[in-house]
Amino acid sequence: MNQPRRQRGPHRFAYDGLDRVIHEHARLSVLTSLVTHPKGLAFADLKNLCALTDGNLSRHLQVLEQAKLVSISKGFEGNRPQTLCRITPAGRKRYIEYLTVLEQVVLDAASAIKSDPGDERLGDPADA
Amino acid sequence: MNQPRRQRGPHRFAYDGLDRVIHEHARLSVLTSLVTHPKGLAFADLKNLCALTDGNLSRHLQVLEQAKLVSISKGFEGNRPQTLCRITPAGRKRYIEYLTVLEQVVLDAASAIKSDPGDERLGDPADA
DNA sequence: CCGTGGTACTTTGCAATGGAAAGTACACTT
DNA sequence: AAGTGTACTTTCCATTGCAAAGTACCACGG
């Protein structure tokens, strides 16, 4: 349908599919964690996985929840409060769209780097 | 022995190689443009390729120059001023390091998405 | 029972900065 | 010479990432 086949065109490197809400170090970490854990993660787990401070994670979760990318349910583990975070279907969808653009960036760059290796190489799947 | 490239520590999704200077929509666009054009690009070309406003591009180029990721040389095309931007060797190196982390993000996410496709699929090179 | 400490978050406040608009400089046209 | 256009640069402001402080609740020792 709306396939952004922006291989050519005047704005080839604009990458405007890089959603600002997702394209943020901390939130990208959080979302990637959640995508790989579809059953959800507790606040503390997320905090450790993403190496974030409490306040930091809390804030980003607020943003992600407001954007309807994650759902947050508060419950209890024993008698301690426990916040469980899950990625929503919509969040998953937007994350995948974002990832597609990221892949395009990697591909654009990788091809250029391969054709002029300079002093470093990038492991490229198409290389095998 | 799992993939040695994947970080498996407590902070598996921290992605702290995502350099803040590079991991920014506009600057990522600029650097990707420059990586694919090793001979450099003029201000106006960059502006169009990345779909940025003048002021915006100017600001980001300052940041990139200060970080020694790009070099900026002012000259003339005919008698019009022309700013030529090139990625520096150091910039190239750091960009590649950044890209490697980006690839890791894509891989982390893609494997999770593939194993539970949900409602969307991601075109994966290893899939073909 | 009361205080001390620990866990699990939330709120607040500041400093950084991305981005648009306005500004500067120069060349070409009329 | 004045006006228009190109090529940037500078300024300003709203946003926001981040950390420190705050809140709430439970466990444990005295």
Coordinates of C-alpha atoms (C1' of nucleotides) in Angstrom, one line a residue, chain A residues 43 54-55 58-59 62 74 80-83, chain C residues 5-13 18-19:
Chain A
F43 CA 9.8 -2.2 35.9
D54 CA 14.3 4.8 38.0
G55 CA 13.3 8.3 37.2
S58 CA 9.5 6.1 34.7
R59 CA 9.4 9.2 32.5
Q62 CA 4.9 7.6 30.6
K74 CA 0.1 -2.3 38.2
R80 CA 5.3 -5.6 46.7
P81 CA 4.0 -3.4 44.0
Q82 CA 5.0 -4.5 40.6
T83 CA 4.5 -2.6 37.4
Chain C
dG5 C1' 16.3 0.9 56.2
dG6 C1' 15.0 -1.0 51.8
dT7 C1' 12.4 -1.5 47.6
dA8 C1' 9.5 0.4 44.0
dC9 C1' 8.3 3.7 41.8
dT10 C1' 6.8 9.3 40.8
dT11 C1' 7.5 14.0 40.6
dT12 C1' 10.0 18.1 40.1
dG13 C1' 13.4 21.1 38.2
dG18 C1' 16.4 20.6 18.1
dG19 C1' 14.1 23.5 15.0

